[in-house]
């Protein structure tokens, strides 16, 4: 089992591994193109409904860079663990991992890359200022992600990793990490 923390040099190293960049190509050219296409039409719906952007420039650009940067770092770090520790691809459609990853960000939540992608899409919502996209479509996308990850992707993980994944799923939350408060009097 790999217990060592992944260093920044490891994160740089995986940029050149096909397991990483193939998934990123799929994500950028399939998912992001679809999201941007939908956003284009939703902005038109905002205008038809008389909605004005909920955040203006330069704040929209600043929020976009903040959310997108944090989101990108979270996805990159999560994918680094999948490639190095999991010895495979971050993308189940491209073969997935060969080992179950339960360390690093995966010790806190089962789907850290979803959190990163969600932050990136929130950044896009801020950049566009679209009320419908940010406050209606993003929550719908998040609900879809919960459904997809729990009932489709995790089903595949149970088939692939068996009881080990079931025990992992019981102890690690899906998206929102548990933060334990320590009782200082017991120390």
mmCIF file of C-alpha atoms in Angstrom:
data_model
loop_
_atom_site.group_PDB
_atom_site.id
_atom_site.type_symbol
_atom_site.label_atom_id
_atom_site.label_comp_id
_atom_site.label_asym_id
_atom_site.label_seq_id
_atom_site.Cartn_x
_atom_site.Cartn_y
_atom_site.Cartn_z
ATOM 1 C CA UNK A 1 0.000 0.000 0.000
ATOM 2 C CA UNK A 2 1.261 3.475 -0.894
ATOM 3 C CA UNK A 3 1.219 5.724 2.203
ATOM 4 C CA UNK A 4 3.601 8.464 1.099
ATOM 5 C CA UNK A 5 2.096 11.831 0.280
ATOM 6 C CA UNK A 6 2.218 12.726 -3.374
ATOM 7 C CA UNK A 7 4.672 15.568 -3.964
ATOM 8 C CA UNK A 8 4.353 18.400 -6.464
ATOM 9 C CA UNK A 9 7.052 16.759 -8.604
ATOM 10 C CA UNK A 10 4.768 13.676 -8.835
ATOM 11 C CA UNK A 11 1.924 15.919 -9.952
ATOM 12 C CA UNK A 12 4.157 17.350 -12.677
ATOM 13 C CA UNK A 13 5.324 13.879 -13.692
ATOM 14 C CA UNK A 14 1.829 12.573 -14.382
ATOM 15 C CA UNK A 15 1.130 15.375 -16.846
ATOM 16 C CA UNK A 16 3.103 13.305 -19.336
ATOM 17 C CA UNK A 17 1.370 9.993 -18.642
ATOM 18 C CA UNK A 18 -1.284 9.003 -21.140
ATOM 19 C CA UNK A 19 -3.607 7.880 -18.322
ATOM 20 C CA UNK A 20 -3.802 11.484 -17.148
ATOM 21 C CA UNK A 21 -3.971 13.445 -20.348
ATOM 22 C CA UNK A 22 -6.382 11.075 -22.133
ATOM 23 C CA UNK A 23 -8.903 11.616 -19.355
ATOM 24 C CA UNK A 24 -8.304 15.362 -19.479
ATOM 25 C CA UNK A 25 -8.849 15.346 -23.251
ATOM 26 C CA UNK A 26 -12.161 13.530 -22.735
ATOM 27 C CA UNK A 27 -13.122 15.957 -19.964
ATOM 28 C CA UNK A 28 -12.160 19.134 -21.829
ATOM 29 C CA UNK A 29 -13.407 18.248 -25.302
ATOM 30 C CA UNK A 30 -16.535 16.324 -24.354
ATOM 31 C CA UNK A 31 -17.734 17.594 -21.000
ATOM 32 C CA UNK A 32 -16.553 21.202 -21.114
ATOM 33 C CA UNK A 33 -17.646 21.747 -24.718
ATOM 34 C CA UNK A 34 -21.095 20.482 -23.743
ATOM 35 C CA UNK A 35 -21.255 22.681 -20.643
ATOM 36 C CA UNK A 36 -20.120 25.788 -22.558
ATOM 37 C CA UNK A 37 -22.648 25.023 -25.310
ATOM 38 C CA UNK A 38 -25.431 24.724 -22.751
ATOM 39 C CA UNK A 39 -24.226 27.918 -21.054
ATOM 40 C CA UNK A 40 -24.498 29.784 -24.369
ATOM 41 C CA UNK A 41 -28.202 28.922 -24.627
ATOM 42 C CA UNK A 42 -28.896 29.490 -20.935
ATOM 43 C CA UNK A 43 -27.513 33.027 -21.144
ATOM 44 C CA UNK A 44 -30.129 33.641 -23.843
ATOM 45 C CA UNK A 45 -32.801 32.252 -21.475
ATOM 46 C CA UNK A 46 -31.549 34.611 -18.737
ATOM 47 C CA UNK A 47 -32.019 37.533 -21.119
ATOM 48 C CA UNK A 48 -35.507 36.353 -22.141
ATOM 49 C CA UNK A 49 -36.469 36.124 -18.459
ATOM 50 C CA UNK A 50 -35.010 39.562 -17.778
ATOM 51 C CA UNK A 51 -32.269 38.339 -15.437
ATOM 52 C CA UNK A 52 -29.191 40.485 -15.158
ATOM 53 C CA UNK A 53 -25.797 38.972 -14.318
ATOM 54 C CA UNK A 54 -25.602 38.297 -10.582
ATOM 55 C CA UNK A 55 -21.967 39.416 -10.489
ATOM 56 C CA UNK A 56 -20.286 42.030 -12.651
ATOM 57 C CA UNK A 57 -16.813 42.574 -13.989
ATOM 58 C CA UNK A 58 -14.074 42.523 -12.668
ATOM 59 C CA UNK A 59 -15.479 40.386 -9.825
ATOM 60 C CA UNK A 60 -16.826 37.785 -12.240
ATOM 61 C CA UNK A 61 -13.336 37.265 -13.658
ATOM 62 C CA UNK A 62 -11.735 37.157 -10.205
ATOM 63 C CA UNK A 63 -14.286 34.606 -8.947
ATOM 64 C CA UNK A 64 -13.830 32.544 -12.112
ATOM 65 C CA UNK A 65 -10.058 32.355 -11.582
ATOM 66 C CA UNK A 66 -10.400 31.560 -7.860
ATOM 67 C CA UNK A 67 -12.979 28.777 -8.293
ATOM 68 C CA UNK A 68 -11.404 27.379 -11.464
ATOM 69 C CA UNK A 69 -7.876 27.373 -10.070
ATOM 70 C CA UNK A 70 -8.867 25.588 -6.862
ATOM 71 C CA UNK A 71 -11.011 23.173 -8.860
ATOM 72 C CA UNK A 72 -8.202 22.409 -11.285
ATOM 73 C CA UNK A 73 -5.733 21.791 -8.447
ATOM 74 C CA UNK A 74 -8.161 19.439 -6.686
ATOM 75 C CA UNK A 75 -8.787 17.438 -9.888
ATOM 76 C CA UNK A 76 -5.086 17.333 -10.750
ATOM 77 C CA UNK A 77 -4.161 16.128 -7.247
ATOM 78 C CA UNK A 78 -6.930 13.515 -7.194
ATOM 79 C CA UNK A 79 -5.934 12.246 -10.643
ATOM 80 C CA UNK A 80 -2.290 12.076 -9.558
ATOM 81 C CA UNK A 81 -3.278 9.648 -6.804
ATOM 82 C CA UNK A 82 -5.362 7.574 -9.218
ATOM 83 C CA UNK A 83 -2.501 7.298 -11.721
ATOM 84 C CA UNK A 84 0.327 6.683 -9.224
ATOM 85 C CA UNK A 85 -1.320 4.851 -6.317
ATOM 86 C CA UNK A 86 -4.144 3.295 -8.317
ATOM 87 C CA UNK A 87 -1.789 2.345 -11.133
ATOM 88 C CA UNK A 88 -4.286 3.164 -13.835
ATOM 89 C CA UNK A 89 -6.503 5.769 -15.405
ATOM 90 C CA UNK A 90 -8.729 8.285 -13.634
ATOM 91 C CA UNK A 91 -11.404 7.486 -16.215
ATOM 92 C CA UNK A 92 -13.408 4.270 -15.739
ATOM 93 C CA UNK A 93 -14.212 4.309 -19.470
ATOM 94 C CA UNK A 94 -10.462 4.157 -20.191
ATOM 95 C CA UNK A 95 -9.851 1.187 -17.895
ATOM 96 C CA UNK A 96 -9.931 2.791 -14.465
ATOM 97 C CA UNK A 97 -7.438 1.984 -11.747
ATOM 98 C CA UNK A 98 -5.894 -1.367 -10.934
ATOM 99 C CA UNK A 99 -5.805 -0.702 -7.198
ATOM 100 C CA UNK A 100 -8.309 0.919 -4.861
ATOM 101 C CA UNK A 101 -7.068 4.355 -3.799
ATOM 102 C CA UNK A 102 -7.880 5.202 -0.174
ATOM 103 C CA UNK A 103 -5.052 7.615 0.670
ATOM 104 C CA UNK A 104 -4.495 11.311 0.022
ATOM 105 C CA UNK A 105 -7.695 13.137 -0.935
ATOM 106 C CA UNK A 106 -9.437 9.750 -1.171
ATOM 107 C CA UNK A 107 -9.004 9.289 2.586
ATOM 108 C CA UNK A 108 -11.355 12.280 3.122
ATOM 109 C CA UNK A 109 -13.955 11.802 0.339
ATOM 110 C CA UNK A 110 -14.667 9.123 -2.251
ATOM 111 C CA UNK A 111 -14.984 11.527 -5.204
ATOM 112 C CA UNK A 112 -12.626 14.493 -4.757
ATOM 113 C CA UNK A 113 -12.403 15.147 -8.492
ATOM 114 C CA UNK A 114 -16.154 15.828 -8.568
ATOM 115 C CA UNK A 115 -15.612 18.588 -6.010
ATOM 116 C CA UNK A 116 -12.888 20.077 -8.213
ATOM 117 C CA UNK A 117 -15.014 19.876 -11.351
ATOM 118 C CA UNK A 118 -17.952 21.419 -9.493
ATOM 119 C CA UNK A 119 -15.758 24.344 -8.417
ATOM 120 C CA UNK A 120 -14.663 24.831 -12.030
ATOM 121 C CA UNK A 121 -18.269 24.917 -13.232
ATOM 122 C CA UNK A 122 -19.201 27.336 -10.434
ATOM 123 C CA UNK A 123 -16.328 29.508 -11.684
ATOM 124 C CA UNK A 124 -17.815 29.375 -15.169
ATOM 125 C CA UNK A 125 -21.189 30.375 -13.714
ATOM 126 C CA UNK A 126 -19.557 33.356 -11.992
ATOM 127 C CA UNK A 127 -17.767 34.359 -15.179
ATOM 128 C CA UNK A 128 -20.996 34.275 -17.161
ATOM 129 C CA UNK A 129 -23.087 35.814 -14.391
ATOM 130 C CA UNK A 130 -25.945 33.561 -15.496
ATOM 131 C CA UNK A 131 -28.582 33.179 -12.794
ATOM 132 C CA UNK A 132 -30.210 30.136 -14.419
ATOM 133 C CA UNK A 133 -26.895 28.351 -15.046
ATOM 134 C CA UNK A 134 -25.433 29.018 -11.605
ATOM 135 C CA UNK A 135 -28.466 28.609 -9.370
ATOM 136 C CA UNK A 136 -30.582 26.091 -11.303
ATOM 137 C CA UNK A 137 -28.410 24.067 -13.704
ATOM 138 C CA UNK A 138 -25.356 23.612 -11.438
ATOM 139 C CA UNK A 139 -27.457 22.096 -8.614
ATOM 140 C CA UNK A 140 -29.110 19.797 -11.180
ATOM 141 C CA UNK A 141 -25.663 18.754 -12.469
ATOM 142 C CA UNK A 142 -24.531 18.083 -8.888
ATOM 143 C CA UNK A 143 -27.604 15.922 -8.202
ATOM 144 C CA UNK A 144 -26.895 14.024 -11.436
ATOM 145 C CA UNK A 145 -23.296 13.579 -10.313
ATOM 146 C CA UNK A 146 -24.457 12.144 -6.977
ATOM 147 C CA UNK A 147 -26.704 9.683 -8.816
ATOM 148 C CA UNK A 148 -24.065 8.740 -11.412
ATOM 149 C CA UNK A 149 -21.249 8.280 -8.921
ATOM 150 C CA UNK A 150 -23.310 6.377 -6.359
ATOM 151 C CA UNK A 151 -25.317 4.062 -8.596
ATOM 152 C CA UNK A 152 -23.158 3.665 -11.699
ATOM 153 C CA UNK A 153 -19.503 4.369 -10.944
ATOM 154 C CA UNK A 154 -19.536 2.908 -7.424
ATOM 155 C CA UNK A 155 -21.333 -0.190 -8.676
ATOM 156 C CA UNK A 156 -18.340 -0.760 -10.936
ATOM 157 C CA UNK A 157 -15.995 -0.215 -7.983
ATOM 158 C CA UNK A 158 -17.851 -2.839 -5.952
ATOM 159 C CA UNK A 159 -17.583 -5.280 -8.868
ATOM 160 C CA UNK A 160 -13.883 -4.519 -9.283
ATOM 161 C CA UNK A 161 -12.717 -4.234 -5.655
ATOM 162 C CA UNK A 162 -15.448 -6.142 -3.765
ATOM 163 C CA UNK A 163 -15.633 -6.002 0.026
ATOM 164 C CA UNK A 164 -12.620 -3.706 0.195
ATOM 165 C CA UNK A 165 -14.626 -0.999 -1.610
ATOM 166 C CA UNK A 166 -17.757 -1.659 0.449
ATOM 167 C CA UNK A 167 -15.789 -1.129 3.692
ATOM 168 C CA UNK A 168 -14.178 2.004 2.198
ATOM 169 C CA UNK A 169 -17.597 3.352 1.182
ATOM 170 C CA UNK A 170 -18.922 2.779 4.715
ATOM 171 C CA UNK A 171 -16.129 4.772 6.349
ATOM 172 C CA UNK A 172 -15.474 7.584 3.836
ATOM 173 C CA UNK A 173 -18.172 10.091 2.799
ATOM 174 C CA UNK A 174 -19.037 10.626 -0.852
ATOM 175 C CA UNK A 175 -18.373 14.371 -1.297
ATOM 176 C CA UNK A 176 -18.328 16.240 2.008
ATOM 177 C CA UNK A 177 -15.472 15.361 4.367
ATOM 178 C CA UNK A 178 -16.150 14.746 8.021
ATOM 179 C CA UNK A 179 -14.121 16.895 10.315
ATOM 180 C CA UNK A 180 -13.629 15.380 13.742
ATOM 181 C CA UNK A 181 -13.568 17.753 16.653
ATOM 182 C CA UNK A 182 -11.120 16.611 19.287
ATOM 183 C CA UNK A 183 -11.875 16.961 22.953
ATOM 184 C CA UNK A 184 -8.894 18.826 24.392
ATOM 185 C CA UNK A 185 -9.704 17.665 27.925
ATOM 186 C CA UNK A 186 -9.071 14.035 26.930
ATOM 187 C CA UNK A 187 -5.562 14.783 25.680
#
